[in-house]
mmCIF file with all atom_site columns, C-alpha atoms in Angstrom:
data_model
loop_
_atom_site.group_PDB
_atom_site.id
_atom_site.type_symbol
_atom_site.label_atom_id
_atom_site.label_alt_id
_atom_site.label_comp_id
_atom_site.label_asym_id
_atom_site.label_entity_id
_atom_site.label_seq_id
_atom_site.pdbx_PDB_ins_code
_atom_site.Cartn_x
_atom_site.Cartn_y
_atom_site.Cartn_z
_atom_site.occupancy
_atom_site.B_iso_or_equiv
_atom_site.pdbx_formal_charge
_atom_site.auth_seq_id
_atom_site.auth_comp_id
_atom_site.auth_asym_id
_atom_site.auth_atom_id
_atom_site.pdbx_PDB_model_num
ATOM 1   C CA . UNK A 1 1   ? 9.922   -14.890 -9.630  1.00 0.00 ? 1   UNK A CA 1
ATOM 2   C CA . UNK A 1 2   ? 8.144   -11.712 -9.879  1.00 0.00 ? 2   UNK A CA 1
ATOM 3   C CA . UNK A 1 3   ? 5.094   -10.855 -7.557  1.00 0.00 ? 3   UNK A CA 1
ATOM 4   C CA . UNK A 1 4   ? 2.541   -7.994  -7.831  1.00 0.00 ? 4   UNK A CA 1
ATOM 5   C CA . UNK A 1 5   ? 1.735   -6.357  -4.550  1.00 0.00 ? 5   UNK A CA 1
ATOM 6   C CA . UNK A 1 6   ? -1.682  -4.491  -4.537  1.00 0.00 ? 6   UNK A CA 1
ATOM 7   C CA . UNK A 1 7   ? -1.439  -2.110  -1.788  1.00 0.00 ? 7   UNK A CA 1
ATOM 8   C CA . UNK A 1 8   ? -4.976  -0.976  0.012   1.00 0.00 ? 8   UNK A CA 1
ATOM 9   C CA . UNK A 1 9   ? -7.116  -0.841  -2.953  1.00 0.00 ? 9   UNK A CA 1
ATOM 10  C CA . UNK A 1 10  ? -10.195 -0.368  -0.511  1.00 0.00 ? 10  UNK A CA 1
ATOM 11  C CA . UNK A 1 11  ? -13.464 1.535   -0.635  1.00 0.00 ? 11  UNK A CA 1
ATOM 12  C CA . UNK A 1 12  ? -12.401 4.179   1.750   1.00 0.00 ? 12  UNK A CA 1
ATOM 13  C CA . UNK A 1 13  ? -9.578  5.274   -0.375  1.00 0.00 ? 13  UNK A CA 1
ATOM 14  C CA . UNK A 1 14  ? -11.549 5.750   -3.487  1.00 0.00 ? 14  UNK A CA 1
ATOM 15  C CA . UNK A 1 15  ? -13.520 8.695   -4.182  1.00 0.00 ? 15  UNK A CA 1
ATOM 16  C CA . UNK A 1 16  ? -16.588 8.724   -1.830  1.00 0.00 ? 16  UNK A CA 1
ATOM 17  C CA . UNK A 1 17  ? -14.509 7.010   0.895   1.00 0.00 ? 17  UNK A CA 1
ATOM 18  C CA . UNK A 1 18  ? -13.605 8.379   4.066   1.00 0.00 ? 18  UNK A CA 1
ATOM 19  C CA . UNK A 1 19  ? -10.009 9.010   3.011   1.00 0.00 ? 19  UNK A CA 1
ATOM 20  C CA . UNK A 1 20  ? -10.443 9.480   -0.510  1.00 0.00 ? 20  UNK A CA 1
ATOM 21  C CA . UNK A 1 21  ? -7.430  9.320   -2.686  1.00 0.00 ? 21  UNK A CA 1
ATOM 22  C CA . UNK A 1 22  ? -7.924  11.743  -5.684  1.00 0.00 ? 22  UNK A CA 1
ATOM 23  C CA . UNK A 1 23  ? -8.458  9.281   -8.881  1.00 0.00 ? 23  UNK A CA 1
ATOM 24  C CA . UNK A 1 24  ? -7.869  6.184   -6.762  1.00 0.00 ? 24  UNK A CA 1
ATOM 25  C CA . UNK A 1 25  ? -10.517 4.359   -8.637  1.00 0.00 ? 25  UNK A CA 1
ATOM 26  C CA . UNK A 1 26  ? -8.811  4.983   -12.028 1.00 0.00 ? 26  UNK A CA 1
ATOM 27  C CA . UNK A 1 27  ? -6.195  2.537   -11.163 1.00 0.00 ? 27  UNK A CA 1
ATOM 28  C CA . UNK A 1 28  ? -8.385  -0.381  -10.740 1.00 0.00 ? 28  UNK A CA 1
ATOM 29  C CA . UNK A 1 29  ? -8.710  -1.239  -14.638 1.00 0.00 ? 29  UNK A CA 1
ATOM 30  C CA . UNK A 1 30  ? -5.035  -0.776  -14.900 1.00 0.00 ? 30  UNK A CA 1
ATOM 31  C CA . UNK A 1 31  ? -4.078  -3.236  -11.975 1.00 0.00 ? 31  UNK A CA 1
ATOM 32  C CA . UNK A 1 32  ? -6.699  -5.879  -12.828 1.00 0.00 ? 32  UNK A CA 1
ATOM 33  C CA . UNK A 1 33  ? -4.823  -6.160  -16.690 1.00 0.00 ? 33  UNK A CA 1
ATOM 34  C CA . UNK A 1 34  ? -1.496  -6.351  -14.904 1.00 0.00 ? 34  UNK A CA 1
ATOM 35  C CA . UNK A 1 35  ? -2.510  -9.345  -12.548 1.00 0.00 ? 35  UNK A CA 1
ATOM 36  C CA . UNK A 1 36  ? -2.626  -11.695 -15.785 1.00 0.00 ? 36  UNK A CA 1
ATOM 37  C CA . UNK A 1 37  ? 1.044   -10.962 -16.419 1.00 0.00 ? 37  UNK A CA 1
ATOM 38  C CA . UNK A 1 38  ? 2.392   -12.330 -12.880 1.00 0.00 ? 38  UNK A CA 1
ATOM 39  C CA . UNK A 1 39  ? 2.633   -15.788 -11.372 1.00 0.00 ? 39  UNK A CA 1
ATOM 40  C CA . UNK A 1 40  ? 1.916   -14.286 -7.907  1.00 0.00 ? 40  UNK A CA 1
ATOM 41  C CA . UNK A 1 41  ? -0.334  -11.652 -7.069  1.00 0.00 ? 41  UNK A CA 1
ATOM 42  C CA . UNK A 1 42  ? -0.725  -10.473 -3.453  1.00 0.00 ? 42  UNK A CA 1
ATOM 43  C CA . UNK A 1 43  ? -2.916  -7.609  -1.428  1.00 0.00 ? 43  UNK A CA 1
ATOM 44  C CA . UNK A 1 44  ? -2.607  -5.457  1.582   1.00 0.00 ? 44  UNK A CA 1
ATOM 45  C CA . UNK A 1 45  ? -5.564  -4.117  3.488   1.00 0.00 ? 45  UNK A CA 1
ATOM 46  C CA . UNK A 1 46  ? -5.810  -1.392  5.967   1.00 0.00 ? 46  UNK A CA 1
ATOM 47  C CA . UNK A 1 47  ? -7.537  -2.980  8.820   1.00 0.00 ? 47  UNK A CA 1
ATOM 48  C CA . UNK A 1 48  ? -7.954  -0.625  11.879  1.00 0.00 ? 48  UNK A CA 1
ATOM 49  C CA . UNK A 1 49  ? -9.790  -1.458  15.092  1.00 0.00 ? 49  UNK A CA 1
ATOM 50  C CA . UNK A 1 50  ? -12.431 1.469   15.937  1.00 0.00 ? 50  UNK A CA 1
ATOM 51  C CA . UNK A 1 51  ? -10.926 4.156   17.998  1.00 0.00 ? 51  UNK A CA 1
ATOM 52  C CA . UNK A 1 52  ? -7.407  3.567   16.436  1.00 0.00 ? 52  UNK A CA 1
ATOM 53  C CA . UNK A 1 53  ? -4.942  6.440   17.703  1.00 0.00 ? 53  UNK A CA 1
ATOM 54  C CA . UNK A 1 54  ? -3.983  7.292   14.296  1.00 0.00 ? 54  UNK A CA 1
ATOM 55  C CA . UNK A 1 55  ? -7.621  8.705   14.030  1.00 0.00 ? 55  UNK A CA 1
ATOM 56  C CA . UNK A 1 56  ? -8.095  12.606  14.795  1.00 0.00 ? 56  UNK A CA 1
ATOM 57  C CA . UNK A 1 57  ? -11.461 11.527  16.418  1.00 0.00 ? 57  UNK A CA 1
ATOM 58  C CA . UNK A 1 58  ? -9.296  9.796   18.982  1.00 0.00 ? 58  UNK A CA 1
ATOM 59  C CA . UNK A 1 59  ? -7.540  12.878  20.121  1.00 0.00 ? 59  UNK A CA 1
ATOM 60  C CA . UNK A 1 60  ? -10.150 15.457  21.470  1.00 0.00 ? 60  UNK A CA 1
ATOM 61  C CA . UNK A 1 61  ? -9.327  19.032  19.929  1.00 0.00 ? 61  UNK A CA 1
ATOM 62  C CA . UNK A 1 62  ? -7.285  17.572  17.129  1.00 0.00 ? 62  UNK A CA 1
ATOM 63  C CA . UNK A 1 63  ? -8.230  17.749  13.412  1.00 0.00 ? 63  UNK A CA 1
ATOM 64  C CA . UNK A 1 64  ? -7.471  15.305  10.442  1.00 0.00 ? 64  UNK A CA 1
ATOM 65  C CA . UNK A 1 65  ? -4.112  15.746  8.925   1.00 0.00 ? 65  UNK A CA 1
ATOM 66  C CA . UNK A 1 66  ? -2.422  17.563  11.951  1.00 0.00 ? 66  UNK A CA 1
ATOM 67  C CA . UNK A 1 67  ? 0.926   16.218  12.857  1.00 0.00 ? 67  UNK A CA 1
ATOM 68  C CA . UNK A 1 68  ? 1.530   14.664  16.619  1.00 0.00 ? 68  UNK A CA 1
ATOM 69  C CA . UNK A 1 69  ? 3.839   12.563  18.129  1.00 0.00 ? 69  UNK A CA 1
ATOM 70  C CA . UNK A 1 70  ? 2.566   9.132   19.057  1.00 0.00 ? 70  UNK A CA 1
ATOM 71  C CA . UNK A 1 71  ? 4.410   6.964   21.297  1.00 0.00 ? 71  UNK A CA 1
ATOM 72  C CA . UNK A 1 72  ? 7.602   8.263   19.830  1.00 0.00 ? 72  UNK A CA 1
ATOM 73  C CA . UNK A 1 73  ? 6.926   8.163   16.342  1.00 0.00 ? 73  UNK A CA 1
ATOM 74  C CA . UNK A 1 74  ? 5.645   10.972  13.963  1.00 0.00 ? 74  UNK A CA 1
ATOM 75  C CA . UNK A 1 75  ? 2.016   10.503  12.993  1.00 0.00 ? 75  UNK A CA 1
ATOM 76  C CA . UNK A 1 76  ? -0.271  12.187  10.877  1.00 0.00 ? 76  UNK A CA 1
ATOM 77  C CA . UNK A 1 77  ? -4.086  12.001  12.188  1.00 0.00 ? 77  UNK A CA 1
ATOM 78  C CA . UNK A 1 78  ? -6.436  10.552  9.882   1.00 0.00 ? 78  UNK A CA 1
ATOM 79  C CA . UNK A 1 79  ? -10.119 10.708  9.352   1.00 0.00 ? 79  UNK A CA 1
ATOM 80  C CA . UNK A 1 80  ? -11.624 7.295   10.743  1.00 0.00 ? 80  UNK A CA 1
ATOM 81  C CA . UNK A 1 81  ? -11.146 4.806   7.946   1.00 0.00 ? 81  UNK A CA 1
ATOM 82  C CA . UNK A 1 82  ? -10.750 1.246   7.004   1.00 0.00 ? 82  UNK A CA 1
ATOM 83  C CA . UNK A 1 83  ? -12.275 0.277   10.456  1.00 0.00 ? 83  UNK A CA 1
ATOM 84  C CA . UNK A 1 84  ? -12.529 -3.436  10.711  1.00 0.00 ? 84  UNK A CA 1
ATOM 85  C CA . UNK A 1 85  ? -15.830 -5.262  9.188   1.00 0.00 ? 85  UNK A CA 1
ATOM 86  C CA . UNK A 1 86  ? -17.185 -1.933  7.602   1.00 0.00 ? 86  UNK A CA 1
ATOM 87  C CA . UNK A 1 87  ? -17.930 -1.364  4.166   1.00 0.00 ? 87  UNK A CA 1
ATOM 88  C CA . UNK A 1 88  ? -15.001 0.908   3.941   1.00 0.00 ? 88  UNK A CA 1
ATOM 89  C CA . UNK A 1 89  ? -12.528 -1.293  4.833   1.00 0.00 ? 89  UNK A CA 1
ATOM 90  C CA . UNK A 1 90  ? -13.619 -4.015  2.015   1.00 0.00 ? 90  UNK A CA 1
ATOM 91  C CA . UNK A 1 91  ? -11.432 -4.215  -1.149  1.00 0.00 ? 91  UNK A CA 1
ATOM 92  C CA . UNK A 1 92  ? -12.948 -2.148  -3.868  1.00 0.00 ? 92  UNK A CA 1
ATOM 93  C CA . UNK A 1 93  ? -15.653 -4.405  -5.745  1.00 0.00 ? 93  UNK A CA 1
ATOM 94  C CA . UNK A 1 94  ? -14.262 -3.719  -9.185  1.00 0.00 ? 94  UNK A CA 1
ATOM 95  C CA . UNK A 1 95  ? -10.939 -5.072  -8.142  1.00 0.00 ? 95  UNK A CA 1
ATOM 96  C CA . UNK A 1 96  ? -10.544 -8.606  -9.448  1.00 0.00 ? 96  UNK A CA 1
ATOM 97  C CA . UNK A 1 97  ? -9.181  -10.743 -6.640  1.00 0.00 ? 97  UNK A CA 1
ATOM 98  C CA . UNK A 1 98  ? -9.421  -14.120 -8.234  1.00 0.00 ? 98  UNK A CA 1
ATOM 99  C CA . UNK A 1 99  ? -5.659  -14.189 -8.589  1.00 0.00 ? 99  UNK A CA 1
ATOM 100 C CA . UNK A 1 100 ? -4.971  -12.708 -5.528  1.00 0.00 ? 100 UNK A CA 1
ATOM 101 C CA . UNK A 1 101 ? -3.340  -15.675 -3.529  1.00 0.00 ? 101 UNK A CA 1
ATOM 102 C CA . UNK A 1 102 ? -2.985  -13.959 -0.063  1.00 0.00 ? 102 UNK A CA 1
ATOM 103 C CA . UNK A 1 103 ? -3.891  -10.650 1.788   1.00 0.00 ? 103 UNK A CA 1
ATOM 104 C CA . UNK A 1 104 ? -1.999  -9.229  4.468   1.00 0.00 ? 104 UNK A CA 1
ATOM 105 C CA . UNK A 1 105 ? -3.886  -7.150  6.972   1.00 0.00 ? 105 UNK A CA 1
ATOM 106 C CA . UNK A 1 106 ? -2.216  -4.201  8.525   1.00 0.00 ? 106 UNK A CA 1
ATOM 107 C CA . UNK A 1 107 ? -2.893  -1.552  11.433  1.00 0.00 ? 107 UNK A CA 1
ATOM 108 C CA . UNK A 1 108 ? -4.654  -3.473  13.393  1.00 0.00 ? 108 UNK A CA 1
ATOM 109 C CA . UNK A 1 109 ? -2.624  -2.628  16.601  1.00 0.00 ? 109 UNK A CA 1
ATOM 110 C CA . UNK A 1 110 ? -4.702  0.004   18.127  1.00 0.00 ? 110 UNK A CA 1
ATOM 111 C CA . UNK A 1 111 ? -1.589  2.323   19.154  1.00 0.00 ? 111 UNK A CA 1
ATOM 112 C CA . UNK A 1 112 ? 0.590   2.086   16.195  1.00 0.00 ? 112 UNK A CA 1
ATOM 113 C CA . UNK A 1 113 ? -0.008  2.958   12.635  1.00 0.00 ? 113 UNK A CA 1
ATOM 114 C CA . UNK A 1 114 ? 1.141   0.827   9.570   1.00 0.00 ? 114 UNK A CA 1
ATOM 115 C CA . UNK A 1 115 ? 1.639   2.344   6.378   1.00 0.00 ? 115 UNK A CA 1
ATOM 116 C CA . UNK A 1 116 ? 3.909   -0.327  4.729   1.00 0.00 ? 116 UNK A CA 1
ATOM 117 C CA . UNK A 1 117 ? 2.459   -3.873  3.911   1.00 0.00 ? 117 UNK A CA 1
ATOM 118 C CA . UNK A 1 118 ? 5.634   -5.549  5.457   1.00 0.00 ? 118 UNK A CA 1
ATOM 119 C CA . UNK A 1 119 ? 5.844   -3.631  8.995   1.00 0.00 ? 119 UNK A CA 1
ATOM 120 C CA . UNK A 1 120 ? 4.209   -1.313  11.114  1.00 0.00 ? 120 UNK A CA 1
ATOM 121 C CA . UNK A 1 121 ? 5.401   2.341   11.172  1.00 0.00 ? 121 UNK A CA 1
ATOM 122 C CA . UNK A 1 122 ? 7.975   1.483   14.142  1.00 0.00 ? 122 UNK A CA 1
ATOM 123 C CA . UNK A 1 123 ? 9.236   -1.797  12.719  1.00 0.00 ? 123 UNK A CA 1
ATOM 124 C CA . UNK A 1 124 ? 8.335   -3.252  15.777  1.00 0.00 ? 124 UNK A CA 1
ATOM 125 C CA . UNK A 1 125 ? 6.297   -6.314  13.982  1.00 0.00 ? 125 UNK A CA 1
ATOM 126 C CA . UNK A 1 126 ? 6.245   -7.697  10.721  1.00 0.00 ? 126 UNK A CA 1
ATOM 127 C CA . UNK A 1 127 ? 2.950   -8.987  8.899   1.00 0.00 ? 127 UNK A CA 1
ATOM 128 C CA . UNK A 1 128 ? 4.839   -11.728 7.657   1.00 0.00 ? 128 UNK A CA 1
ATOM 129 C CA . UNK A 1 129 ? 4.937   -10.745 3.905   1.00 0.00 ? 129 UNK A CA 1
ATOM 130 C CA . UNK A 1 130 ? 8.772   -10.753 3.630   1.00 0.00 ? 130 UNK A CA 1
ATOM 131 C CA . UNK A 1 131 ? 8.825   -14.475 4.750   1.00 0.00 ? 131 UNK A CA 1
ATOM 132 C CA . UNK A 1 132 ? 5.791   -15.115 2.501   1.00 0.00 ? 132 UNK A CA 1
ATOM 133 C CA . UNK A 1 133 ? 7.619   -13.697 -0.563  1.00 0.00 ? 133 UNK A CA 1
ATOM 134 C CA . UNK A 1 134 ? 10.845  -15.322 0.309   1.00 0.00 ? 134 UNK A CA 1
ATOM 135 C CA . UNK A 1 135 ? 9.055   -18.612 0.706   1.00 0.00 ? 135 UNK A CA 1
ATOM 136 C CA . UNK A 1 136 ? 7.606   -18.350 -2.859  1.00 0.00 ? 136 UNK A CA 1
ATOM 137 C CA . UNK A 1 137 ? 11.078  -17.565 -4.357  1.00 0.00 ? 137 UNK A CA 1
ATOM 138 C CA . UNK A 1 138 ? 9.955   -13.798 -5.266  1.00 0.00 ? 138 UNK A CA 1
ATOM 139 C CA . UNK A 1 139 ? 13.199  -11.825 -6.348  1.00 0.00 ? 139 UNK A CA 1
ATOM 140 C CA . UNK A 1 140 ? 11.079  -8.638  -7.817  1.00 0.00 ? 140 UNK A CA 1
ATOM 141 C CA . UNK A 1 141 ? 8.276   -6.985  -6.616  1.00 0.00 ? 141 UNK A CA 1
ATOM 142 C CA . UNK A 1 142 ? 6.103   -4.816  -8.553  1.00 0.00 ? 142 UNK A CA 1
ATOM 143 C CA . UNK A 1 143 ? 3.901   -2.185  -6.633  1.00 0.00 ? 143 UNK A CA 1
ATOM 144 C CA . UNK A 1 144 ? 0.724   -0.486  -7.400  1.00 0.00 ? 144 UNK A CA 1
ATOM 145 C CA . UNK A 1 145 ? -2.105  0.845   -5.237  1.00 0.00 ? 145 UNK A CA 1
ATOM 146 C CA . UNK A 1 146 ? -2.937  3.516   -2.480  1.00 0.00 ? 146 UNK A CA 1
ATOM 147 C CA . UNK A 1 147 ? -1.568  5.885   -1.551  1.00 0.00 ? 147 UNK A CA 1
ATOM 148 C CA . UNK A 1 148 ? 1.610   6.830   -3.409  1.00 0.00 ? 148 UNK A CA 1
ATOM 149 C CA . UNK A 1 149 ? 3.096   8.940   -0.857  1.00 0.00 ? 149 UNK A CA 1
ATOM 150 C CA . UNK A 1 150 ? 2.209   6.891   2.128   1.00 0.00 ? 150 UNK A CA 1
ATOM 151 C CA . UNK A 1 151 ? 1.419   3.294   1.775   1.00 0.00 ? 151 UNK A CA 1
ATOM 152 C CA . UNK A 1 152 ? 2.840   2.383   -1.635  1.00 0.00 ? 152 UNK A CA 1
ATOM 153 C CA . UNK A 1 153 ? 6.048   4.519   -0.550  1.00 0.00 ? 153 UNK A CA 1
ATOM 154 C CA . UNK A 1 154 ? 6.629   3.078   2.670   1.00 0.00 ? 154 UNK A CA 1
ATOM 155 C CA . UNK A 1 155 ? 6.049   -0.627  1.341   1.00 0.00 ? 155 UNK A CA 1
ATOM 156 C CA . UNK A 1 156 ? 8.389   0.189   -1.539  1.00 0.00 ? 156 UNK A CA 1
ATOM 157 C CA . UNK A 1 157 ? 11.187  1.317   0.989   1.00 0.00 ? 157 UNK A CA 1
ATOM 158 C CA . UNK A 1 158 ? 10.440  -2.077  2.891   1.00 0.00 ? 158 UNK A CA 1
ATOM 159 C CA . UNK A 1 159 ? 10.730  -4.094  -0.117  1.00 0.00 ? 159 UNK A CA 1
ATOM 160 C CA . UNK A 1 160 ? 14.099  -2.548  -0.965  1.00 0.00 ? 160 UNK A CA 1
ATOM 161 C CA . UNK A 1 161 ? 15.262  -2.864  2.512   1.00 0.00 ? 161 UNK A CA 1
ATOM 162 C CA . UNK A 1 162 ? 14.448  -6.705  2.481   1.00 0.00 ? 162 UNK A CA 1
ATOM 163 C CA . UNK A 1 163 ? 16.474  -7.072  -0.646  1.00 0.00 ? 163 UNK A CA 1
ATOM 164 C CA . UNK A 1 164 ? 13.945  -7.316  -3.378  1.00 0.00 ? 164 UNK A CA 1
ATOM 165 C CA . UNK A 1 165 ? 14.319  -5.596  -6.563  1.00 0.00 ? 165 UNK A CA 1
ATOM 166 C CA . UNK A 1 166 ? 11.561  -3.346  -6.330  1.00 0.00 ? 166 UNK A CA 1
ATOM 167 C CA . UNK A 1 167 ? 9.465   -1.586  -9.139  1.00 0.00 ? 167 UNK A CA 1
ATOM 168 C CA . UNK A 1 168 ? 6.843   1.108   -8.738  1.00 0.00 ? 168 UNK A CA 1
ATOM 169 C CA . UNK A 1 169 ? 4.210   0.985   -11.280 1.00 0.00 ? 169 UNK A CA 1
ATOM 170 C CA . UNK A 1 170 ? 3.808   4.509   -11.171 1.00 0.00 ? 170 UNK A CA 1
ATOM 171 C CA . UNK A 1 171 ? 0.504   5.130   -13.515 1.00 0.00 ? 171 UNK A CA 1
ATOM 172 C CA . UNK A 1 172 ? -1.193  2.471   -11.334 1.00 0.00 ? 172 UNK A CA 1
ATOM 173 C CA . UNK A 1 173 ? -0.710  4.335   -8.248  1.00 0.00 ? 173 UNK A CA 1
ATOM 174 C CA . UNK A 1 174 ? -2.478  7.599   -6.810  1.00 0.00 ? 174 UNK A CA 1
ATOM 175 C CA . UNK A 1 175 ? -1.420  9.880   -4.184  1.00 0.00 ? 175 UNK A CA 1
ATOM 176 C CA . UNK A 1 176 ? -2.905  11.872  -1.410  1.00 0.00 ? 176 UNK A CA 1
ATOM 177 C CA . UNK A 1 177 ? -0.579  14.860  -2.412  1.00 0.00 ? 177 UNK A CA 1
ATOM 178 C CA . UNK A 1 178 ? 1.082   15.548  -5.899  1.00 0.00 ? 178 UNK A CA 1
ATOM 179 C CA . UNK A 1 179 ? 4.100   17.293  -4.326  1.00 0.00 ? 179 UNK A CA 1
ATOM 180 C CA . UNK A 1 180 ? 4.252   14.554  -1.686  1.00 0.00 ? 180 UNK A CA 1
ATOM 181 C CA . UNK A 1 181 ? 4.011   11.734  -4.593  1.00 0.00 ? 181 UNK A CA 1
ATOM 182 C CA . UNK A 1 182 ? 7.028   13.509  -6.603  1.00 0.00 ? 182 UNK A CA 1
ATOM 183 C CA . UNK A 1 183 ? 8.982   13.585  -3.503  1.00 0.00 ? 183 UNK A CA 1
ATOM 184 C CA . UNK A 1 184 ? 8.263   10.049  -2.702  1.00 0.00 ? 184 UNK A CA 1
ATOM 185 C CA . UNK A 1 185 ? 9.205   8.995   -6.361  1.00 0.00 ? 185 UNK A CA 1
ATOM 186 C CA . UNK A 1 186 ? 12.431  10.809  -6.279  1.00 0.00 ? 186 UNK A CA 1
ATOM 187 C CA . UNK A 1 187 ? 13.444  9.144   -3.082  1.00 0.00 ? 187 UNK A CA 1
ATOM 188 C CA . UNK A 1 188 ? 12.324  5.767   -3.827  1.00 0.00 ? 188 UNK A CA 1
ATOM 189 C CA . UNK A 1 189 ? 14.293  5.892   -7.056  1.00 0.00 ? 189 UNK A CA 1
ATOM 190 C CA . UNK A 1 190 ? 17.160  7.517   -5.183  1.00 0.00 ? 190 UNK A CA 1
ATOM 191 C CA . UNK A 1 191 ? 17.217  4.350   -2.904  1.00 0.00 ? 191 UNK A CA 1
ATOM 192 C CA . UNK A 1 192 ? 17.036  2.108   -5.945  1.00 0.00 ? 192 UNK A CA 1
ATOM 193 C CA . UNK A 1 193 ? 13.611  1.453   -6.990  1.00 0.00 ? 193 UNK A CA 1
ATOM 194 C CA . UNK A 1 194 ? 12.416  1.291   -10.721 1.00 0.00 ? 194 UNK A CA 1
ATOM 195 C CA . UNK A 1 195 ? 9.934   3.411   -12.023 1.00 0.00 ? 195 UNK A CA 1
ATOM 196 C CA . UNK A 1 196 ? 7.741   1.640   -14.511 1.00 0.00 ? 196 UNK A CA 1
ATOM 197 C CA . UNK A 1 197 ? 4.442   2.161   -16.537 1.00 0.00 ? 197 UNK A CA 1
ATOM 198 C CA . UNK A 1 198 ? 1.841   -0.468  -16.729 1.00 0.00 ? 198 UNK A CA 1
ATOM 199 C CA . UNK A 1 199 ? 1.611   0.103   -20.323 1.00 0.00 ? 199 UNK A CA 1
ATOM 200 C CA . UNK A 1 200 ? 5.112   -1.047  -20.922 1.00 0.00 ? 200 UNK A CA 1
ATOM 201 C CA . UNK A 1 201 ? 4.678   -4.123  -18.823 1.00 0.00 ? 201 UNK A CA 1
ATOM 202 C CA . UNK A 1 202 ? 1.350   -5.116  -20.688 1.00 0.00 ? 202 UNK A CA 1
ATOM 203 C CA . UNK A 1 203 ? 2.765   -4.231  -24.013 1.00 0.00 ? 203 UNK A CA 1
ATOM 204 C CA . UNK A 1 204 ? 6.259   -6.126  -23.806 1.00 0.00 ? 204 UNK A CA 1
ATOM 205 C CA . UNK A 1 205 ? 5.672   -9.670  -23.643 1.00 0.00 ? 205 UNK A CA 1
ATOM 206 C CA . UNK A 1 206 ? 9.406   -9.789  -22.405 1.00 0.00 ? 206 UNK A CA 1
ATOM 207 C CA . UNK A 1 207 ? 9.254   -7.466  -19.738 1.00 0.00 ? 207 UNK A CA 1
ATOM 208 C CA . UNK A 1 208 ? 8.249   -9.923  -16.868 1.00 0.00 ? 208 UNK A CA 1
ATOM 209 C CA . UNK A 1 209 ? 10.406  -12.890 -17.933 1.00 0.00 ? 209 UNK A CA 1
ATOM 210 C CA . UNK A 1 210 ? 12.412  -14.670 -15.372 1.00 0.00 ? 210 UNK A CA 1
#
């Protein structure tokens, strides 16, 4: 079985949000079209408690996008974003969620960030996504969402490490940094991910056959 993973398509990550990804809302029509091509659609949702230690505001004198060491892990400091129960943490209202069977929340532990939909950044705790996909008989995962140089990238690496055949839908993904996205795409491809276009998946009836 092939599954579509929608990564963090949330209000705070689109233009007007607190950590906006340039053009982030442009992927929504693409992912909505893609959903009908898959038997299983799953989403992830950044879901931080207030005062999360990945927020620059939790470190007096520090500014967003500075780099620090956080309990032994490199950490980019972010603007406050996707705080639990705030409008910014909600999935984007234009995202069609009728086919989304499960939502895996991440980033809830206050002292460690979680880019990947599968694990926190230290691989100390799993979200349960791997077991869920295996339980459904998934062999291939297709990733789309935000942001391509962070959460999509690290989710793809973890999907590869878990043994899933991994595809990144490049035009249904947007990144914070163009240079960062190019580097992420190159690294994902080197490690075995397949880079695909949504138009190919939608146009070719045989592209997603089991």
